Short mmCIF file of C-alpha atoms in Angstrom, two decimals:
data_model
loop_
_atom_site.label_atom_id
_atom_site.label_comp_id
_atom_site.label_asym_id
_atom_site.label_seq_id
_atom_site.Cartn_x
_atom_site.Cartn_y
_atom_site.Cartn_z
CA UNK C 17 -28.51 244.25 -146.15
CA UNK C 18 -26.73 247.82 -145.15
CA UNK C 19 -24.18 247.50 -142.36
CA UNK C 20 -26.60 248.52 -139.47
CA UNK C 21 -28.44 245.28 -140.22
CA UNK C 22 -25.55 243.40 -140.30
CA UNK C 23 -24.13 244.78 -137.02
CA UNK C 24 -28.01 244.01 -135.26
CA UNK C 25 -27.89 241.19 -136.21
CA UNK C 26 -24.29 240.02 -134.97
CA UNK C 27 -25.25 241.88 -131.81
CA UNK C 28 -28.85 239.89 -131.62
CA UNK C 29 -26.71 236.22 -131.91
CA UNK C 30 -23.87 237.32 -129.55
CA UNK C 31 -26.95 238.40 -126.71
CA UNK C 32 -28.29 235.43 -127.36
CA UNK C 33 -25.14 233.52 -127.01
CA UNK C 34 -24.71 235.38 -124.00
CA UNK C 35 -27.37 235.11 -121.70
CA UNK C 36 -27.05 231.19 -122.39
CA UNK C 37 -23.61 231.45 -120.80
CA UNK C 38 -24.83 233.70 -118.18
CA UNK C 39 -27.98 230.87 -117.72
CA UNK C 40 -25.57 228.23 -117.28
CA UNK C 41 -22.96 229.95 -115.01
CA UNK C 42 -25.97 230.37 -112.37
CA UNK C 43 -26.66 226.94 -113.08
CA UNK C 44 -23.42 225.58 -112.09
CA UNK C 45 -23.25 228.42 -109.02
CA UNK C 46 -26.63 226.97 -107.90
CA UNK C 47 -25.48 223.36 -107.79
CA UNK C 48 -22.35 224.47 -106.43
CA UNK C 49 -23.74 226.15 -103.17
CA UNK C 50 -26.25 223.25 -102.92
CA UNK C 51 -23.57 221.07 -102.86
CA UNK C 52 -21.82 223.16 -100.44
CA UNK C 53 -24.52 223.02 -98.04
CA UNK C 54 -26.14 219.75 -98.10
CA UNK C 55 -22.97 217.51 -98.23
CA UNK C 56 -21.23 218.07 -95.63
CA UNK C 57 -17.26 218.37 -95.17
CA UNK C 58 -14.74 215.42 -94.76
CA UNK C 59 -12.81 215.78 -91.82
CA UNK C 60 -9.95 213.45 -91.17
CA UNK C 61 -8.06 212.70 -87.93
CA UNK C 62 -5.44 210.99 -87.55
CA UNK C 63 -5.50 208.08 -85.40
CA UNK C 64 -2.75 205.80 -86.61
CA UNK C 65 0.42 205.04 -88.80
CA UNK C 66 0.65 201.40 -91.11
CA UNK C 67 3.36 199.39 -89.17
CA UNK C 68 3.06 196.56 -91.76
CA UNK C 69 1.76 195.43 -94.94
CA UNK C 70 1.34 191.47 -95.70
CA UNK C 71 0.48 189.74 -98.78
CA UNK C 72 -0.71 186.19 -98.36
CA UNK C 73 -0.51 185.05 -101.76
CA UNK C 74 -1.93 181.59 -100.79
CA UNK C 75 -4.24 180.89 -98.91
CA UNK C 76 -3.22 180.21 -95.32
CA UNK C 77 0.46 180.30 -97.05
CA UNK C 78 3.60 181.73 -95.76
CA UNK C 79 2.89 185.91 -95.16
CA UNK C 80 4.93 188.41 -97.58
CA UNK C 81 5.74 191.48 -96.06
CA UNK C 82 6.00 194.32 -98.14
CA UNK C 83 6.99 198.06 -97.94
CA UNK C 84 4.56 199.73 -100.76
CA UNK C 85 1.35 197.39 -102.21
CA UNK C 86 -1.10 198.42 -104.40
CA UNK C 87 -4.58 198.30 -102.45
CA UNK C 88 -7.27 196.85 -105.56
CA UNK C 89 -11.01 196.05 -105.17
CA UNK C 90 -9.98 192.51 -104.77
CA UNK C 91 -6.99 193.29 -101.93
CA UNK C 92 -3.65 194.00 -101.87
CA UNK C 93 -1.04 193.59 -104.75
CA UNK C 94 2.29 193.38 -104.85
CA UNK C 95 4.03 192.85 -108.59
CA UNK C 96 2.62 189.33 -109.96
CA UNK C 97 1.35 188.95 -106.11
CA UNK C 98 -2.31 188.90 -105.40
CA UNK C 99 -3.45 188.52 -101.76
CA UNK C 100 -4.73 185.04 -101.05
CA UNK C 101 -5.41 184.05 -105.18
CA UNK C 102 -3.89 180.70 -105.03
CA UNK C 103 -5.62 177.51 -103.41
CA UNK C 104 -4.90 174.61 -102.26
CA UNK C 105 -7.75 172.26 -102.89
CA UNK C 106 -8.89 168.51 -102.73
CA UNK C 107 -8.93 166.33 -106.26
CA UNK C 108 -12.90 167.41 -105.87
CA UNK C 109 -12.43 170.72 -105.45
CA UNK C 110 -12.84 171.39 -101.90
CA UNK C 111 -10.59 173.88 -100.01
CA UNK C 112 -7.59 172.60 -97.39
CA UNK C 113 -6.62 175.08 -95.27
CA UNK C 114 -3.89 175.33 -92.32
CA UNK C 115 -6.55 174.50 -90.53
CA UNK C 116 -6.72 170.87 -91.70
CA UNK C 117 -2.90 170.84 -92.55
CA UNK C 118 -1.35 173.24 -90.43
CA UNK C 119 1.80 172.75 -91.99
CA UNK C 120 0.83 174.93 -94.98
CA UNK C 121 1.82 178.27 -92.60
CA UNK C 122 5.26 177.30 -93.69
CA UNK C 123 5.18 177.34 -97.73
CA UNK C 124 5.95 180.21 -99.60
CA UNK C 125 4.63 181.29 -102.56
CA UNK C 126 6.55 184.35 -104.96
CA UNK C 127 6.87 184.74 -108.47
CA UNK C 128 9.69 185.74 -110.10
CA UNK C 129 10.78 186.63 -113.77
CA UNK C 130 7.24 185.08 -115.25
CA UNK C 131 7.60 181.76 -112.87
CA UNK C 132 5.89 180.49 -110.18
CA UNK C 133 7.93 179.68 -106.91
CA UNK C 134 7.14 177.20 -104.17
CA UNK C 135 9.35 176.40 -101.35
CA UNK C 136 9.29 174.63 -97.78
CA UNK C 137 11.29 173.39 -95.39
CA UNK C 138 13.14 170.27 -96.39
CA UNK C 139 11.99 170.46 -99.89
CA UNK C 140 13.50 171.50 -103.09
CA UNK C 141 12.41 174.87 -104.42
CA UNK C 142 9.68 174.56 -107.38
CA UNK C 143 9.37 176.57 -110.33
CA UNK C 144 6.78 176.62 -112.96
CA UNK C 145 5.33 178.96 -115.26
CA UNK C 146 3.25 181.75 -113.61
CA UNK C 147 0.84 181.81 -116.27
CA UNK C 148 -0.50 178.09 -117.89
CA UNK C 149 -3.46 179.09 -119.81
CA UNK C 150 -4.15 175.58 -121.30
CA UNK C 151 -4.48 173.87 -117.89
CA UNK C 152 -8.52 173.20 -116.91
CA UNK C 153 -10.21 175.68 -114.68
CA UNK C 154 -11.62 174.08 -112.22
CA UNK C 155 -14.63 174.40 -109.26
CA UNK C 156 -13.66 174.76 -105.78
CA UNK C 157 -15.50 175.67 -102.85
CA UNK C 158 -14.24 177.77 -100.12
CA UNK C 159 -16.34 176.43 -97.50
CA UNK C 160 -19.55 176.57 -98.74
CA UNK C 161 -18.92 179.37 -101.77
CA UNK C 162 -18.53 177.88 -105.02
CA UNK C 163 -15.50 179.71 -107.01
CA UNK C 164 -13.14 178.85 -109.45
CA UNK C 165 -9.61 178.43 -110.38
CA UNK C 166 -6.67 177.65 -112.79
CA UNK C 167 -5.17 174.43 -111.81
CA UNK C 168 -1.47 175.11 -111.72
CA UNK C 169 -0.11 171.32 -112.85
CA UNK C 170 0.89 168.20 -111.93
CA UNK C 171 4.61 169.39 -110.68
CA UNK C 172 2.88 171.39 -108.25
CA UNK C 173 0.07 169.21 -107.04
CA UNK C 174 2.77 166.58 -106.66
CA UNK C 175 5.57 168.68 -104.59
CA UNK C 176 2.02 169.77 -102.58
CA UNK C 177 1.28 166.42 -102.34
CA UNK C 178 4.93 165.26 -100.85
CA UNK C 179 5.26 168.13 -98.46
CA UNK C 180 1.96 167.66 -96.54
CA UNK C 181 2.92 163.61 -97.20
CA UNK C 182 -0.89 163.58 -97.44
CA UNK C 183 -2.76 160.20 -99.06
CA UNK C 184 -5.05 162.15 -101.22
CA UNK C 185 -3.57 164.10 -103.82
CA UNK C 186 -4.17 167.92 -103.54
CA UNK C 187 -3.52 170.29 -105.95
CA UNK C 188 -3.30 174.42 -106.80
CA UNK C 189 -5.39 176.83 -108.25
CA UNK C 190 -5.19 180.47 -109.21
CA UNK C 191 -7.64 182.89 -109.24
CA UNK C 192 -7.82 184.77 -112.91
CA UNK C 193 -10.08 187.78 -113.00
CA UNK C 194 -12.69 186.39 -115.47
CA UNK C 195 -13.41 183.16 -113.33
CA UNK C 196 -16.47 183.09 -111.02
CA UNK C 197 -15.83 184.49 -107.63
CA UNK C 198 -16.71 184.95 -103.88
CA UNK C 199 -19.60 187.07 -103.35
CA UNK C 200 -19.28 187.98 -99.51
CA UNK C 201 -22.58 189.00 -99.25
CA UNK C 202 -23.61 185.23 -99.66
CA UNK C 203 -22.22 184.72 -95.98
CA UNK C 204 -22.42 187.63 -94.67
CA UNK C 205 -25.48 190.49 -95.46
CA UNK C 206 -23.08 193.09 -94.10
CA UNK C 207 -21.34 193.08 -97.25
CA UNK C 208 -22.36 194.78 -100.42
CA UNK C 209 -23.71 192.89 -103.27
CA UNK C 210 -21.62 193.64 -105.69
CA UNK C 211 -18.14 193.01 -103.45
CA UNK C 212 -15.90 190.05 -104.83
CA UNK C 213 -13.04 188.53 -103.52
CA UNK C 214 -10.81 185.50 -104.65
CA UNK C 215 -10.09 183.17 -101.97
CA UNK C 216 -10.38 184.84 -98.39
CA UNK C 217 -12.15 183.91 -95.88
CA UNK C 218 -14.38 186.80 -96.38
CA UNK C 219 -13.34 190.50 -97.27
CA UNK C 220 -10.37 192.12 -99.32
CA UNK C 221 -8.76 193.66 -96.42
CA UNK C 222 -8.43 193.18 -92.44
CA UNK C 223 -6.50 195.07 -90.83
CA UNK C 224 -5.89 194.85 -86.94
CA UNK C 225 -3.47 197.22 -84.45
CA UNK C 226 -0.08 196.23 -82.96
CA UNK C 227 -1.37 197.00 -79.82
CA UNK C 228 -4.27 194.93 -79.69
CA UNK C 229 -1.63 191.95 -80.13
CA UNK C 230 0.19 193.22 -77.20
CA UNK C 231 -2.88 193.69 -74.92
CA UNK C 232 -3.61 189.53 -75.72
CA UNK C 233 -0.21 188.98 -74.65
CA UNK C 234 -0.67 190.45 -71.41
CA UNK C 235 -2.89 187.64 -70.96
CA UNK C 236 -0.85 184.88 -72.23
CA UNK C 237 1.97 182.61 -71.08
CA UNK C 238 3.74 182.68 -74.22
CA UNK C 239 3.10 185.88 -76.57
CA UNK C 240 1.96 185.26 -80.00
CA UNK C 241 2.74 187.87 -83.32
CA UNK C 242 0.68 189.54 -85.53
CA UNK C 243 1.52 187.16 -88.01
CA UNK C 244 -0.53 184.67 -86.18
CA UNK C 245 -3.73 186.51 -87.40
CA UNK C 246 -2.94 187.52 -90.76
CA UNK C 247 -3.54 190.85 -91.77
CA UNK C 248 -3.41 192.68 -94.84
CA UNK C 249 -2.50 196.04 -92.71
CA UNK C 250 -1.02 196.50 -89.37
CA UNK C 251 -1.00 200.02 -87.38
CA UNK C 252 0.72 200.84 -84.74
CA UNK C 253 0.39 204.32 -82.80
CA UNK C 254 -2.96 203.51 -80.56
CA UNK C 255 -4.70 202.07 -78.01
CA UNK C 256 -5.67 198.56 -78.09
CA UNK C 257 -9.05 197.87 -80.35
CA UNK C 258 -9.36 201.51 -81.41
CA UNK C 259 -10.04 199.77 -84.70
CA UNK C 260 -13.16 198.41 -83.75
CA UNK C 261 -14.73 202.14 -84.08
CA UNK C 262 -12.76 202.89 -87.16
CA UNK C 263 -15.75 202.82 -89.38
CA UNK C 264 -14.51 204.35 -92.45
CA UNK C 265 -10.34 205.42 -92.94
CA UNK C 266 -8.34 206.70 -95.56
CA UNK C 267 -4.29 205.98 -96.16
CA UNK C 268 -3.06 208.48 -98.71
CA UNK C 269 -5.37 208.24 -101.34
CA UNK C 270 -6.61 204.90 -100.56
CA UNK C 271 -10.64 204.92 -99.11
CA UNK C 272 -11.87 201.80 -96.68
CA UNK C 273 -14.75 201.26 -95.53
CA UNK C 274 -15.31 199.16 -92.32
CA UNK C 275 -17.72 196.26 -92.73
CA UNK C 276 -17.87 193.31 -89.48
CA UNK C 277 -15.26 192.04 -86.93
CA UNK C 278 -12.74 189.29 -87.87
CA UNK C 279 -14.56 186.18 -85.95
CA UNK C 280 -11.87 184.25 -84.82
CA UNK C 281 -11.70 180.50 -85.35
CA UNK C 282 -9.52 177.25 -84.88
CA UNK C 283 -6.76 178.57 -87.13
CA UNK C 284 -4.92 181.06 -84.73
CA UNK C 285 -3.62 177.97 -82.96
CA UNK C 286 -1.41 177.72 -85.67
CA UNK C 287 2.07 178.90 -84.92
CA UNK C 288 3.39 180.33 -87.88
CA UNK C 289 7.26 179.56 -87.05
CA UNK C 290 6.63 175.84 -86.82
CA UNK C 291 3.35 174.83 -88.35
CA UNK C 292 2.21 173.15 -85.14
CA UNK C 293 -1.29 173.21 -84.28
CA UNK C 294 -2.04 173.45 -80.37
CA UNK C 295 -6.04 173.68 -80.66
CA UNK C 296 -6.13 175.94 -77.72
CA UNK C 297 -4.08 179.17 -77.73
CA UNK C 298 -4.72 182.19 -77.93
CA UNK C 299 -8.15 181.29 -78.78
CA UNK C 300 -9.06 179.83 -75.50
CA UNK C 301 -7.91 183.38 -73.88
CA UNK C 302 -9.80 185.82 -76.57
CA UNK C 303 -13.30 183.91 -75.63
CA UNK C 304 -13.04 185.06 -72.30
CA UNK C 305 -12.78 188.69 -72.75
CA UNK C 306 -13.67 189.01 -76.92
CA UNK C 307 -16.92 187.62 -77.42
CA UNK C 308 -17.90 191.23 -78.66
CA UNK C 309 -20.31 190.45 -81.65
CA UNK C 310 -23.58 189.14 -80.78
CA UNK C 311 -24.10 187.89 -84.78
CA UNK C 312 -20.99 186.18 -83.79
CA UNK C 313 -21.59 184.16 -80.62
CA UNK C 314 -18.57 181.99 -80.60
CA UNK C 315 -16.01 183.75 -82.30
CA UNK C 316 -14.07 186.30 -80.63
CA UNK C 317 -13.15 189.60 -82.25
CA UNK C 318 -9.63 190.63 -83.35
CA UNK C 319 -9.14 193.18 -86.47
CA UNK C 320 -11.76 194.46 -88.70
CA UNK C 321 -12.80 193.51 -92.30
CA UNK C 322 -12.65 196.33 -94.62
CA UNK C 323 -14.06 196.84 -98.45
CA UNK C 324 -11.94 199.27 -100.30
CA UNK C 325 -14.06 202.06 -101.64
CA UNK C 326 -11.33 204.15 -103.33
CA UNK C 327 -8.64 202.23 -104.59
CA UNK C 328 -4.70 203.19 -104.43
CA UNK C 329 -1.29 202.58 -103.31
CA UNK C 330 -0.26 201.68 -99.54
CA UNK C 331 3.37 202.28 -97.97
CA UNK C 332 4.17 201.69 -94.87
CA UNK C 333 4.97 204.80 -92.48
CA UNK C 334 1.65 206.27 -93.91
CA UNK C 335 -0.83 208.23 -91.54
CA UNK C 336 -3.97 206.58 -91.16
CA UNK C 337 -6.82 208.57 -90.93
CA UNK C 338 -10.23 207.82 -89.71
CA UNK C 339 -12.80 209.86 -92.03
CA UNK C 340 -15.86 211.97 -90.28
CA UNK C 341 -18.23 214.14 -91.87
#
């Protein structure tokens, strides 16, 4: 083969090469301008700035507030903390909430250097080891959900036990990622199918506005907090239940997506300075002007359940931003 040959040749696999590249490069220009003009633009306004984040490691425990928390699938995180993944249940499994011991508003749960840390008011602090792998998972139901936990010991169940001076025992579980959980959907259709949560009462997040607290306590005798409703995120900087039309946000990098209204129930007449149950207020005063959810007749609306779509980090001071296309 002389050199012209060769050189055709070369010339016949680099055109060939070429115009592949060239194929491809209109290709990708072609998808590109269809995806240019067929999905359309995120816009995002403004309408809000996080005032507060709480983590309420058990459920209807003592509230941690936090500066920064990660925002997971499964709600918010704060080191070893996992929003509402420890339960107090019955000896058969069944949930016991503030609502039947109102007291619980008042025991804290942390961990701290690989242990476990209850405390309560006249009661000694408790430590145990975060993590006891060789205690029995157990079945629980959170109302009428089955899920599961890791039961947490005797010490616990018995300082548990002492501080709501209850006659059954009761003891503690933890969530662990691999053990059967909530499945909102079950409750409520509203929810995707493949959402999970631990122990809440239904989503990851709900969040509510500062000033939607204030605009109850215009109606009130004696104001209440936010803490009385217990939120994962609080925002401040707008009008009373702007929320309510906030279907889909974004807080730095972090994506919700607004699912239902927070039906309100028995458990806001919980104070939670002093653990006393009134049975009356503020609920009485949000069924007269909250009844906003026909799926939810009786249960007045405050705050919005949220799944998280993109997960993140959260700090507080953050711009929230209400996403349009």
């Amino acid at each position: 083969m002389d050199f012209k040959e060769v050189f055709a040749k070369i010339l016949g696999q680099n055109r060939e090469v070429a115009l592949c590249a060239a194929g491809t490069a209109v290709a990708l220009l072609g998808l590109g301008l269809v995806y240019k003009y067929t999905c359309p633009e995120k816009k995002l306004t403004q309408v809000g700035v996080v005032s507060q984040l709480l983590v309420h490691p058990m459920k209807s425990g003592k509230a941690v507030s936090v500066e920064t928390a990660e925002c997971l699938r499964m709600g918010l995180k704060y080191g070893e903390l996992r929003d509402r993944h420890w339960l107090v249940i019955t000896e058969d499994g069944h949930m016991v909430s503030g609502r039947q011991q109102p007291r619980l508003v008042l025991v804290s749960l942390t961990c701290e250097g690989g242990q476990l840390c209850l405390t309560g008011p006249q009661m000694e602090e408790l430590r145990v080891p975060l993590h006891q792998p060789n205690n029995a998972v157990v079945d629980c139901r959170v109302f009428s959900v089955d899920v599961q936990g890791r039961d947490c010991g005797d010490d616990v169940s018995n300082w548990l036990t002492r501080y709501l001076e209850s006659d059954s025992t009761v003891r503690l579980v933890q969530f662990e990622p691999h053990l059967k959980a909530q499945r909102p959907s079950e409750k409520e259709p509203l929810f995707p199918k493949d959402e999970k949560v631990a122990y809440p009462d239904a989503a990851p997040i709900m969040l509510m506005s500062e000033a939607s607290v204030r605009d109850l306590n215009t109606r009130l005798d004696k104001d209440v907090t936010v803490l009385r409703f217990r939120p994962s995120i609080v925002v401040s900087d707008c009008e009373a239940f702007t929320e309510d039309t906030w279907d889909h946000i974004q807080i730095g990098q972090v994506e919700l997506k607004r699912v239902v209204g927070c039906g309100r129930c028995l458990f806001t007449t919980v104070d939670p300075e002093t653990g006393i149950i009134t049975r009356k207020e503020p609920l009485d005063t949000l069924k007269t002007y909250r009844l906003t959810d026909p799926m939810q007749k009786t249960a007045p609306i405050l705050g919005q359940y949220y799944t998280v779509k993109k997960t993140g980090v959260l700090h507080v001071g953050e711009p929230v931003c209400k996403i349009t296309y």
